[in-house]
Amino acid sequence: RGLLRASDVTKSFGPTVALHGGELCVSAGEIVAVMGPSGSGKSTLLHCLAGVLLPDQGLVEYDGQRLDAMSDAERSRLRRTDFGFVYQFGQLVPELTAVENTALPLLLERRRRREAVAVAQAWLETFGLAGLEKRRPGELSGGEAQRVAVARALVTDPRVIFADEPTGSLDSAAGVAVLDEFTGAVRSRGVAVVLVTHDARVAAYAERTVLVRDGMVTSPDTARTVRAS
Ligand code: ADP
Ligand code: ADP
């Protein structure tokens, strides 16, 4: 029994069928890579799993609870308390400092500012960013900004992190360093990760990879069997 499970999930945008028959099960602490060509439905699958989008058909369950049975407010709260998000671009608030950006999920949960800043500070130190707390995103390198984004995703102690091309905007050396630190941090804390990527070197960090093609989710073994037959 997985922590997060999507069964037979279908999602269309107008005439575009983005996902038909999406199946994915993620166990606690497991890193699962989701690969596939651009436009194949990876982000739609991720957004359905995270309760950002509700599927047209099918079921998404987190920790035994159906996401479609929750109110919007319950789903938003679940996203704030149990999930973390890392995206490729534009996720840091440009006007806020590194430590304020990292503390933001805690401040949204109405934690005391001093306490939120202390926790954020500790996460920035974990990712080697001590001394850069007061910088704004525009004053950080690409790798440093991605580390801030990763620290922010971890700051609430989530059980699942949804990462969509988390290192897609970096050159490979910086990307590898951030991925090493990110996967090290989630493994030591037992956080599950749904890792969307088109890069096999990124997927190699995962325990398991699923492929999305034309809105269908398959395991690489299944895909091989289908092609061979
Ligand atoms: P991927 O992440 O694999 O690149 P997406 O899940 O973003 O794929 O998109 C799958 C398909 O659904 C694409 O054809 C895309 O254009 C379409 N799509 C995704 N989101 C929307 C949306 N909000 N409105 C309309 N079409 C969308
Ligand atoms: P990604 O690289 O993560 O797949 P996209 O560019 O596909 O990012 O999507 C970025 C955002 O735009 C998502 O929220 C997605 O739902 C939305 N989107 C994607 N394709 C379309 C589309 N054809 N029309 C409207 N919105 C879209």
PDB file of C-alpha atoms and ligand atoms in Angstrom:
ATOM      1  CA  ARG A   1       0.000   0.000   0.000  1.00  0.00           C
ATOM      2  CA  GLY A   2       1.515   3.257  -1.138  1.00  0.00           C
ATOM      3  CA  LEU A   3       1.503   6.648   0.462  1.00  0.00           C
ATOM      4  CA  LEU A   4       0.278   8.262  -2.739  1.00  0.00           C
ATOM      5  CA  ARG A   5      -1.688   6.477  -5.412  1.00  0.00           C
ATOM      6  CA  ALA A   6      -3.266   7.514  -8.698  1.00  0.00           C
ATOM      7  CA  SER A   7      -5.583   4.988 -10.366  1.00  0.00           C
ATOM      8  CA  ASP A   8      -6.922   5.308 -13.876  1.00  0.00           C
ATOM      9  CA  VAL A   9      -6.641   9.086 -13.879  1.00  0.00           C
ATOM     10  CA  THR A  10      -7.992  10.966 -16.886  1.00  0.00           C
ATOM     11  CA  LYS A  11      -7.650  14.715 -17.480  1.00  0.00           C
ATOM     12  CA  SER A  12      -8.564  16.815 -20.514  1.00  0.00           C
ATOM     13  CA  PHE A  13      -8.121  20.512 -21.246  1.00  0.00           C
ATOM     14  CA  GLY A  14     -10.861  21.280 -23.739  1.00  0.00           C
ATOM     15  CA  PRO A  15     -10.228  18.974 -26.696  1.00  0.00           C
ATOM     16  CA  THR A  16      -6.742  18.010 -25.461  1.00  0.00           C
ATOM     17  CA  VAL A  17      -6.576  14.734 -23.557  1.00  0.00           C
ATOM     18  CA  ALA A  18      -3.526  15.356 -21.378  1.00  0.00           C
ATOM     19  CA  LEU A  19      -3.792  12.144 -19.365  1.00  0.00           C
ATOM     20  CA  HIS A  20      -5.735   8.944 -19.944  1.00  0.00           C
ATOM     21  CA  GLY A  21      -5.236   6.007 -17.668  1.00  0.00           C
ATOM     22  CA  GLY A  22      -2.577   7.484 -15.383  1.00  0.00           C
ATOM     23  CA  GLU A  23      -1.481   4.944 -12.741  1.00  0.00           C
ATOM     24  CA  LEU A  24       1.190   5.641 -10.197  1.00  0.00           C
ATOM     25  CA  CYS A  25       1.903   4.440  -6.696  1.00  0.00           C
ATOM     26  CA  VAL A  26       4.533   6.098  -4.520  1.00  0.00           C
ATOM     27  CA  SER A  27       5.639   4.518  -1.243  1.00  0.00           C
ATOM     28  CA  ALA A  28       6.773   6.506   1.783  1.00  0.00           C
ATOM     29  CA  GLY A  29      10.364   7.648   1.320  1.00  0.00           C
ATOM     30  CA  GLU A  30      10.558   6.518  -2.292  1.00  0.00           C
ATOM     31  CA  ILE A  31      11.927   8.665  -5.128  1.00  0.00           C
ATOM     32  CA  VAL A  32      10.018   8.007  -8.364  1.00  0.00           C
ATOM     33  CA  ALA A  33      11.119   9.630 -11.611  1.00  0.00           C
ATOM     34  CA  VAL A  34       8.491  10.503 -14.223  1.00  0.00           C
ATOM     35  CA  MET A  35      10.007  10.708 -17.704  1.00  0.00           C
ATOM     36  CA  GLY A  36       8.585  11.319 -21.152  1.00  0.00           C
ATOM     37  CA  PRO A  37       8.593  13.751 -24.064  1.00  0.00           C
ATOM     38  CA  SER A  38       7.435  17.352 -23.765  1.00  0.00           C
ATOM     39  CA  GLY A  39       3.632  17.571 -23.797  1.00  0.00           C
ATOM     40  CA  SER A  40       3.161  13.899 -22.854  1.00  0.00           C
ATOM     41  CA  GLY A  41       1.268  14.688 -19.627  1.00  0.00           C
ATOM     42  CA  LYS A  42       3.993  14.587 -16.944  1.00  0.00           C
ATOM     43  CA  SER A  43       3.093  17.932 -15.342  1.00  0.00           C
ATOM     44  CA  THR A  44      -0.615  17.099 -15.502  1.00  0.00           C
ATOM     45  CA  LEU A  45       0.059  13.813 -13.670  1.00  0.00           C
ATOM     46  CA  LEU A  46       2.135  15.651 -11.057  1.00  0.00           C
ATOM     47  CA  HIS A  47      -0.571  18.283 -10.554  1.00  0.00           C
ATOM     48  CA  CYS A  48      -3.249  15.580 -10.172  1.00  0.00           C
ATOM     49  CA  LEU A  49      -1.129  13.702  -7.609  1.00  0.00           C
ATOM     50  CA  ALA A  50      -0.566  16.920  -5.654  1.00  0.00           C
ATOM     51  CA  GLY A  51      -4.243  17.899  -5.687  1.00  0.00           C
ATOM     52  CA  VAL A  52      -3.497  21.052  -7.692  1.00  0.00           C
ATOM     53  CA  LEU A  53      -5.728  19.677 -10.469  1.00  0.00           C
ATOM     54  CA  LEU A  54      -8.678  17.351  -9.961  1.00  0.00           C
ATOM     55  CA  PRO A  55      -8.862  14.586 -12.565  1.00  0.00           C
ATOM     56  CA  ASP A  56     -11.979  14.201 -14.730  1.00  0.00           C
ATOM     57  CA  GLN A  57     -12.083  10.490 -13.840  1.00  0.00           C
ATOM     58  CA  GLY A  58     -10.103   8.147 -11.649  1.00  0.00           C
ATOM     59  CA  LEU A  59      -8.875   8.370  -8.140  1.00  0.00           C
ATOM     60  CA  VAL A  60      -5.980   9.970  -6.294  1.00  0.00           C
ATOM     61  CA  GLU A  61      -5.418   8.877  -2.708  1.00  0.00           C
ATOM     62  CA  TYR A  62      -2.923  10.257  -0.232  1.00  0.00           C
ATOM     63  CA  ASP A  63      -2.406   8.364   3.026  1.00  0.00           C
ATOM     64  CA  GLY A  64      -5.734   6.602   2.509  1.00  0.00           C
ATOM     65  CA  GLN A  65      -7.696   9.816   1.851  1.00  0.00           C
ATOM     66  CA  ARG A  66      -9.333  10.579  -1.480  1.00  0.00           C
ATOM     67  CA  LEU A  67      -8.237  14.023  -2.668  1.00  0.00           C
ATOM     68  CA  ASP A  68     -11.498  14.531  -4.589  1.00  0.00           C
ATOM     69  CA  ALA A  69     -13.488  14.011  -1.390  1.00  0.00           C
ATOM     70  CA  MET A  70     -11.748  16.971   0.280  1.00  0.00           C
ATOM     71  CA  SER A  71     -12.836  20.589   0.071  1.00  0.00           C
ATOM     72  CA  ASP A  72     -10.559  23.081  -1.715  1.00  0.00           C
ATOM     73  CA  ALA A  73      -9.528  24.415   1.689  1.00  0.00           C
ATOM     74  CA  GLU A  74      -8.611  20.921   2.927  1.00  0.00           C
ATOM     75  CA  ARG A  75      -6.569  20.256  -0.212  1.00  0.00           C
ATOM     76  CA  SER A  76      -4.711  23.586   0.111  1.00  0.00           C
ATOM     77  CA  ARG A  77      -3.972  22.844   3.721  1.00  0.00           C
ATOM     78  CA  LEU A  78      -2.687  19.361   2.809  1.00  0.00           C
ATOM     79  CA  ARG A  79      -0.407  20.931   0.200  1.00  0.00           C
ATOM     80  CA  ARG A  80       0.968  23.371   2.766  1.00  0.00           C
ATOM     81  CA  THR A  81       1.515  20.828   5.552  1.00  0.00           C
ATOM     82  CA  ASP A  82       2.359  17.520   3.842  1.00  0.00           C
ATOM     83  CA  PHE A  83       3.676  18.444   0.390  1.00  0.00           C
ATOM     84  CA  GLY A  84       6.607  20.480  -0.866  1.00  0.00           C
ATOM     85  CA  PHE A  85       7.102  21.808  -4.394  1.00  0.00           C
ATOM     86  CA  VAL A  86      10.199  22.542  -6.458  1.00  0.00           C
ATOM     87  CA  TYR A  87       9.817  23.973  -9.939  1.00  0.00           C
ATOM     88  CA  GLN A  88      12.283  24.918 -12.626  1.00  0.00           C
ATOM     89  CA  PHE A  89      11.667  28.656 -12.913  1.00  0.00           C
ATOM     90  CA  GLY A  90      10.268  31.681 -11.178  1.00  0.00           C
ATOM     91  CA  GLN A  91       9.481  30.134  -7.857  1.00  0.00           C
ATOM     92  CA  LEU A  92      11.290  32.491  -5.508  1.00  0.00           C
ATOM     93  CA  VAL A  93       9.692  35.817  -4.633  1.00  0.00           C
ATOM     94  CA  PRO A  94      12.142  38.400  -6.051  1.00  0.00           C
ATOM     95  CA  GLU A  95      11.428  41.009  -3.362  1.00  0.00           C
ATOM     96  CA  LEU A  96      12.130  38.635  -0.457  1.00  0.00           C
ATOM     97  CA  THR A  97      15.539  37.577   0.859  1.00  0.00           C
ATOM     98  CA  ALA A  98      16.772  33.968   0.742  1.00  0.00           C
ATOM     99  CA  VAL A  99      15.774  33.348   4.356  1.00  0.00           C
ATOM    100  CA  GLU A 100      12.362  35.011   3.904  1.00  0.00           C
ATOM    101  CA  ASN A 101      11.706  32.923   0.784  1.00  0.00           C
ATOM    102  CA  THR A 102      12.665  29.759   2.672  1.00  0.00           C
ATOM    103  CA  ALA A 103      10.511  30.670   5.686  1.00  0.00           C
ATOM    104  CA  LEU A 104       7.463  31.530   3.568  1.00  0.00           C
ATOM    105  CA  PRO A 105       5.606  28.169   3.912  1.00  0.00           C
ATOM    106  CA  LEU A 106       5.961  28.402   7.711  1.00  0.00           C
ATOM    107  CA  LEU A 107       4.748  32.001   7.775  1.00  0.00           C
ATOM    108  CA  LEU A 108       1.720  30.952   5.690  1.00  0.00           C
ATOM    109  CA  GLU A 109       1.044  28.354   8.398  1.00  0.00           C
ATOM    110  CA  ARG A 110       1.058  31.256  10.906  1.00  0.00           C
ATOM    111  CA  ARG A 111       4.162  30.080  12.684  1.00  0.00           C
ATOM    112  CA  ARG A 112       5.924  32.793  14.671  1.00  0.00           C
ATOM    113  CA  ARG A 113       8.299  34.819  12.570  1.00  0.00           C
ATOM    114  CA  ARG A 114      11.320  34.304  14.817  1.00  0.00           C
ATOM    115  CA  GLU A 115      10.810  30.535  14.922  1.00  0.00           C
ATOM    116  CA  ALA A 116      10.151  30.343  11.145  1.00  0.00           C
ATOM    117  CA  VAL A 117      13.332  32.287  10.405  1.00  0.00           C
ATOM    118  CA  ALA A 118      15.365  30.031  12.717  1.00  0.00           C
ATOM    119  CA  VAL A 119      14.122  26.871  10.953  1.00  0.00           C
ATOM    120  CA  ALA A 120      14.699  28.433   7.524  1.00  0.00           C
ATOM    121  CA  GLN A 121      18.179  29.496   8.582  1.00  0.00           C
ATOM    122  CA  ALA A 122      19.035  25.920   9.605  1.00  0.00           C
ATOM    123  CA  TRP A 123      17.891  24.599   6.226  1.00  0.00           C
ATOM    124  CA  LEU A 124      19.956  27.197   4.363  1.00  0.00           C
ATOM    125  CA  GLU A 125      22.986  26.085   6.384  1.00  0.00           C
ATOM    126  CA  THR A 126      22.269  22.440   5.482  1.00  0.00           C
ATOM    127  CA  PHE A 127      22.531  23.448   1.829  1.00  0.00           C
ATOM    128  CA  GLY A 128      25.736  25.425   2.297  1.00  0.00           C
ATOM    129  CA  LEU A 129      24.109  28.851   2.049  1.00  0.00           C
ATOM    130  CA  ALA A 130      25.176  30.275   5.416  1.00  0.00           C
ATOM    131  CA  GLY A 131      26.070  33.940   4.884  1.00  0.00           C
ATOM    132  CA  LEU A 132      23.706  34.378   1.914  1.00  0.00           C
ATOM    133  CA  GLU A 133      20.490  34.664   3.982  1.00  0.00           C
ATOM    134  CA  LYS A 134      19.955  38.363   3.280  1.00  0.00           C
ATOM    135  CA  ARG A 135      20.444  38.145  -0.493  1.00  0.00           C
ATOM    136  CA  ARG A 136      17.540  38.438  -2.855  1.00  0.00           C
ATOM    137  CA  PRO A 137      17.102  35.836  -5.646  1.00  0.00           C
ATOM    138  CA  GLY A 138      18.586  38.232  -8.204  1.00  0.00           C
ATOM    139  CA  GLU A 139      21.806  38.304  -6.166  1.00  0.00           C
ATOM    140  CA  LEU A 140      22.191  34.503  -6.107  1.00  0.00           C
ATOM    141  CA  SER A 141      23.695  32.144  -8.698  1.00  0.00           C
ATOM    142  CA  GLY A 142      21.374  29.667 -10.425  1.00  0.00           C
ATOM    143  CA  GLY A 143      22.623  26.847  -8.208  1.00  0.00           C
ATOM    144  CA  GLU A 144      22.207  28.911  -5.036  1.00  0.00           C
ATOM    145  CA  ALA A 145      18.658  29.910  -6.026  1.00  0.00           C
ATOM    146  CA  GLN A 146      17.767  26.234  -6.653  1.00  0.00           C
ATOM    147  CA  ARG A 147      19.155  25.348  -3.211  1.00  0.00           C
ATOM    148  CA  VAL A 148      16.910  28.020  -1.674  1.00  0.00           C
ATOM    149  CA  ALA A 149      13.945  26.519  -3.549  1.00  0.00           C
ATOM    150  CA  VAL A 150      14.831  23.046  -2.245  1.00  0.00           C
ATOM    151  CA  ALA A 151      15.281  24.377   1.318  1.00  0.00           C
ATOM    152  CA  ARG A 152      11.863  26.012   1.058  1.00  0.00           C
ATOM    153  CA  ALA A 153      10.267  22.738  -0.116  1.00  0.00           C
ATOM    154  CA  LEU A 154      11.712  20.936   2.930  1.00  0.00           C
ATOM    155  CA  VAL A 155      11.084  23.607   5.562  1.00  0.00           C
ATOM    156  CA  THR A 156       7.655  22.253   6.633  1.00  0.00           C
ATOM    157  CA  ASP A 157       8.946  18.653   6.992  1.00  0.00           C
ATOM    158  CA  PRO A 158       6.714  17.398   4.162  1.00  0.00           C
ATOM    159  CA  ARG A 159       6.118  13.701   3.453  1.00  0.00           C
ATOM    160  CA  VAL A 160       6.149  14.187  -0.330  1.00  0.00           C
ATOM    161  CA  ILE A 161       8.023  16.626  -2.553  1.00  0.00           C
ATOM    162  CA  PHE A 162       6.807  17.257  -6.096  1.00  0.00           C
ATOM    163  CA  ALA A 163       9.735  18.318  -8.246  1.00  0.00           C
ATOM    164  CA  ASP A 164       9.169  19.354 -11.874  1.00  0.00           C
ATOM    165  CA  GLU A 165      12.528  19.578 -13.662  1.00  0.00           C
ATOM    166  CA  PRO A 166      14.143  20.767 -10.404  1.00  0.00           C
ATOM    167  CA  THR A 167      17.538  21.249 -12.011  1.00  0.00           C
ATOM    168  CA  GLY A 168      16.367  21.871 -15.552  1.00  0.00           C
ATOM    169  CA  SER A 169      17.635  25.432 -15.678  1.00  0.00           C
ATOM    170  CA  LEU A 170      21.170  24.625 -14.512  1.00  0.00           C
ATOM    171  CA  ASP A 171      24.290  23.530 -16.304  1.00  0.00           C
ATOM    172  CA  SER A 172      25.062  19.904 -15.491  1.00  0.00           C
ATOM    173  CA  ALA A 173      27.819  20.426 -12.871  1.00  0.00           C
ATOM    174  CA  ALA A 174      25.641  22.724 -10.754  1.00  0.00           C
ATOM    175  CA  GLY A 175      22.616  20.504 -11.389  1.00  0.00           C
ATOM    176  CA  VAL A 176      24.437  17.409 -10.180  1.00  0.00           C
ATOM    177  CA  ALA A 177      25.590  19.169  -6.995  1.00  0.00           C
ATOM    178  CA  VAL A 178      22.054  20.356  -6.159  1.00  0.00           C
ATOM    179  CA  LEU A 179      20.577  16.914  -6.929  1.00  0.00           C
ATOM    180  CA  ASP A 180      23.171  15.183  -4.730  1.00  0.00           C
ATOM    181  CA  GLU A 181      22.282  17.461  -1.822  1.00  0.00           C
ATOM    182  CA  PHE A 182      18.524  17.313  -2.459  1.00  0.00           C
ATOM    183  CA  THR A 183      18.324  13.518  -2.729  1.00  0.00           C
ATOM    184  CA  GLY A 184      20.682  13.141   0.250  1.00  0.00           C
ATOM    185  CA  ALA A 185      18.405  15.347   2.374  1.00  0.00           C
ATOM    186  CA  VAL A 186      15.164  13.590   1.371  1.00  0.00           C
ATOM    187  CA  ARG A 187      16.663  10.099   1.825  1.00  0.00           C
ATOM    188  CA  SER A 188      17.951  10.859   5.308  1.00  0.00           C
ATOM    189  CA  ARG A 189      14.476  12.129   6.299  1.00  0.00           C
ATOM    190  CA  GLY A 190      12.345   9.544   4.484  1.00  0.00           C
ATOM    191  CA  VAL A 191      10.604  12.094   2.254  1.00  0.00           C
ATOM    192  CA  ALA A 192       9.032  10.674  -0.919  1.00  0.00           C
ATOM    193  CA  VAL A 193       9.711  12.529  -4.190  1.00  0.00           C
ATOM    194  CA  VAL A 194       7.866  12.608  -7.502  1.00  0.00           C
ATOM    195  CA  LEU A 195      10.601  13.793  -9.831  1.00  0.00           C
ATOM    196  CA  VAL A 196       9.525  14.948 -13.302  1.00  0.00           C
ATOM    197  CA  THR A 197      12.431  15.104 -15.725  1.00  0.00           C
ATOM    198  CA  HIS A 198      13.347  14.520 -19.354  1.00  0.00           C
ATOM    199  CA  ASP A 199      16.961  13.828 -18.346  1.00  0.00           C
ATOM    200  CA  ALA A 200      17.987  10.186 -17.745  1.00  0.00           C
ATOM    201  CA  ARG A 201      20.904  11.363 -15.569  1.00  0.00           C
ATOM    202  CA  VAL A 202      18.395  13.041 -13.232  1.00  0.00           C
ATOM    203  CA  ALA A 203      16.118   9.976 -13.293  1.00  0.00           C
ATOM    204  CA  ALA A 204      19.111   7.851 -12.237  1.00  0.00           C
ATOM    205  CA  TYR A 205      18.747   9.369  -8.747  1.00  0.00           C
ATOM    206  CA  ALA A 206      15.331   7.711  -8.386  1.00  0.00           C
ATOM    207  CA  GLU A 207      14.611   4.191  -7.143  1.00  0.00           C
ATOM    208  CA  ARG A 208      12.106   3.727  -9.930  1.00  0.00           C
ATOM    209  CA  THR A 209      11.175   5.390 -13.217  1.00  0.00           C
ATOM    210  CA  VAL A 210       7.824   5.525 -14.985  1.00  0.00           C
ATOM    211  CA  LEU A 211       7.348   6.724 -18.554  1.00  0.00           C
ATOM    212  CA  VAL A 212       4.556   8.951 -19.794  1.00  0.00           C
ATOM    213  CA  ARG A 213       3.748   8.828 -23.503  1.00  0.00           C
ATOM    214  CA  ASP A 214       0.701  10.491 -25.009  1.00  0.00           C
ATOM    215  CA  GLY A 215      -0.974  10.677 -21.605  1.00  0.00           C
ATOM    216  CA  MET A 216      -0.374   7.022 -20.729  1.00  0.00           C
ATOM    217  CA  VAL A 217       1.804   6.019 -17.784  1.00  0.00           C
ATOM    218  CA  THR A 218       3.862   2.835 -18.115  1.00  0.00           C
ATOM    219  CA  SER A 219       6.901   1.320 -16.480  1.00  0.00           C
ATOM    220  CA  PRO A 220       9.965   0.983 -18.744  1.00  0.00           C
ATOM    221  CA  ASP A 221       9.592  -2.840 -18.579  1.00  0.00           C
ATOM    222  CA  THR A 222       6.006  -2.648 -19.780  1.00  0.00           C
ATOM    223  CA  ALA A 223       7.019  -0.315 -22.592  1.00  0.00           C
ATOM    224  CA  ARG A 224       9.686  -2.782 -23.701  1.00  0.00           C
ATOM    225  CA  THR A 225       7.214  -5.660 -23.662  1.00  0.00           C
ATOM    226  CA  VAL A 226       4.698  -3.681 -25.683  1.00  0.00           C
ATOM    227  CA  ARG A 227       7.298  -2.702 -28.251  1.00  0.00           C
ATOM    228  CA  ALA A 228       8.613  -6.261 -28.554  1.00  0.00           C
ATOM    229  CA  SER A 229       5.173  -7.747 -29.178  1.00  0.00           C
TER     230      SER A 229
HETATM  231  P1  ADP B   1       4.501  17.650 -19.997  1.00  0.00           P
HETATM  232  O1  ADP B   1       4.611  18.040 -18.573  1.00  0.00           O
HETATM  233  O2  ADP B   1       4.814  16.205 -20.250  1.00  0.00           O
HETATM  234  O3  ADP B   1       5.269  18.549 -20.887  1.00  0.00           O
HETATM  235  P2  ADP B   1       1.787  18.596 -19.742  1.00  0.00           P
HETATM  236  O4  ADP B   1       1.151  17.763 -18.702  1.00  0.00           O
HETATM  237  O5  ADP B   1       2.257  19.965 -19.362  1.00  0.00           O
HETATM  238  O6  ADP B   1       2.957  17.768 -20.412  1.00  0.00           O
HETATM  239  O7  ADP B   1       0.780  18.752 -20.952  1.00  0.00           O
HETATM  240  C1  ADP B   1       0.079  17.651 -21.562  1.00  0.00           C
HETATM  241  C2  ADP B   1      -0.813  18.191 -22.645  1.00  0.00           C
HETATM  242  O8  ADP B   1      -1.861  18.947 -22.056  1.00  0.00           O
HETATM  243  C3  ADP B   1      -0.120  19.126 -23.608  1.00  0.00           C
HETATM  244  O9  ADP B   1      -0.734  18.944 -24.862  1.00  0.00           O
HETATM  245  C4  ADP B   1      -0.424  20.514 -23.038  1.00  0.00           C
HETATM  246  O10 ADP B   1      -0.404  21.488 -24.046  1.00  0.00           O
HETATM  247  C5  ADP B   1      -1.823  20.302 -22.496  1.00  0.00           C
HETATM  248  N1  ADP B   1      -2.103  21.159 -21.306  1.00  0.00           N
HETATM  249  C6  ADP B   1      -1.502  21.087 -20.102  1.00  0.00           C
HETATM  250  N2  ADP B   1      -2.011  21.994 -19.245  1.00  0.00           N
HETATM  251  C7  ADP B   1      -2.963  22.658 -19.954  1.00  0.00           C
HETATM  252  C8  ADP B   1      -3.872  23.718 -19.635  1.00  0.00           C
HETATM  253  N3  ADP B   1      -3.906  24.281 -18.426  1.00  0.00           N
HETATM  254  N4  ADP B   1      -4.701  24.133 -20.605  1.00  0.00           N
HETATM  255  C9  ADP B   1      -4.691  23.566 -21.827  1.00  0.00           C
HETATM  256  N5  ADP B   1      -3.889  22.561 -22.198  1.00  0.00           N
HETATM  257  C10 ADP B   1      -3.026  22.117 -21.271  1.00  0.00           C
HETATM  258  P1  ADP B   2       6.397  21.970 -17.838  1.00  0.00           P
HETATM  259  O1  ADP B   2       7.719  22.253 -18.449  1.00  0.00           O
HETATM  260  O2  ADP B   2       6.435  21.853 -16.346  1.00  0.00           O
HETATM  261  O3  ADP B   2       5.661  20.870 -18.489  1.00  0.00           O
HETATM  262  P2  ADP B   2       4.536  23.696 -19.121  1.00  0.00           P
HETATM  263  O4  ADP B   2       5.097  24.831 -19.886  1.00  0.00           O
HETATM  264  O5  ADP B   2       4.033  22.495 -19.820  1.00  0.00           O
HETATM  265  O6  ADP B   2       5.583  23.320 -17.999  1.00  0.00           O
HETATM  266  O7  ADP B   2       3.335  24.211 -18.193  1.00  0.00           O
HETATM  267  C1  ADP B   2       3.459  25.319 -17.360  1.00  0.00           C
HETATM  268  C2  ADP B   2       2.068  25.686 -16.902  1.00  0.00           C
HETATM  269  O8  ADP B   2       1.252  26.026 -18.031  1.00  0.00           O
HETATM  270  C3  ADP B   2       1.349  24.548 -16.204  1.00  0.00           C
HETATM  271  O9  ADP B   2       0.591  25.073 -15.128  1.00  0.00           O
HETATM  272  C4  ADP B   2       0.452  23.941 -17.265  1.00  0.00           C
HETATM  273  O10 ADP B   2      -0.721  23.395 -16.680  1.00  0.00           O
HETATM  274  C5  ADP B   2       0.137  25.152 -18.115  1.00  0.00           C
HETATM  275  N1  ADP B   2      -0.012  24.782 -19.531  1.00  0.00           N
HETATM  276  C6  ADP B   2       0.722  23.882 -20.223  1.00  0.00           C
HETATM  277  N2  ADP B   2       0.328  23.789 -21.484  1.00  0.00           N
HETATM  278  C7  ADP B   2      -0.701  24.662 -21.625  1.00  0.00           C
HETATM  279  C8  ADP B   2      -1.539  25.043 -22.706  1.00  0.00           C
HETATM  280  N3  ADP B   2      -1.433  24.486 -23.914  1.00  0.00           N
HETATM  281  N4  ADP B   2      -2.476  25.980 -22.468  1.00  0.00           N
HETATM  282  C9  ADP B   2      -2.610  26.529 -21.265  1.00  0.00           C
HETATM  283  N5  ADP B   2      -1.839  26.220 -20.204  1.00  0.00           N
HETATM  284  C10 ADP B   2      -0.899  25.296 -20.378  1.00  0.00           C
END
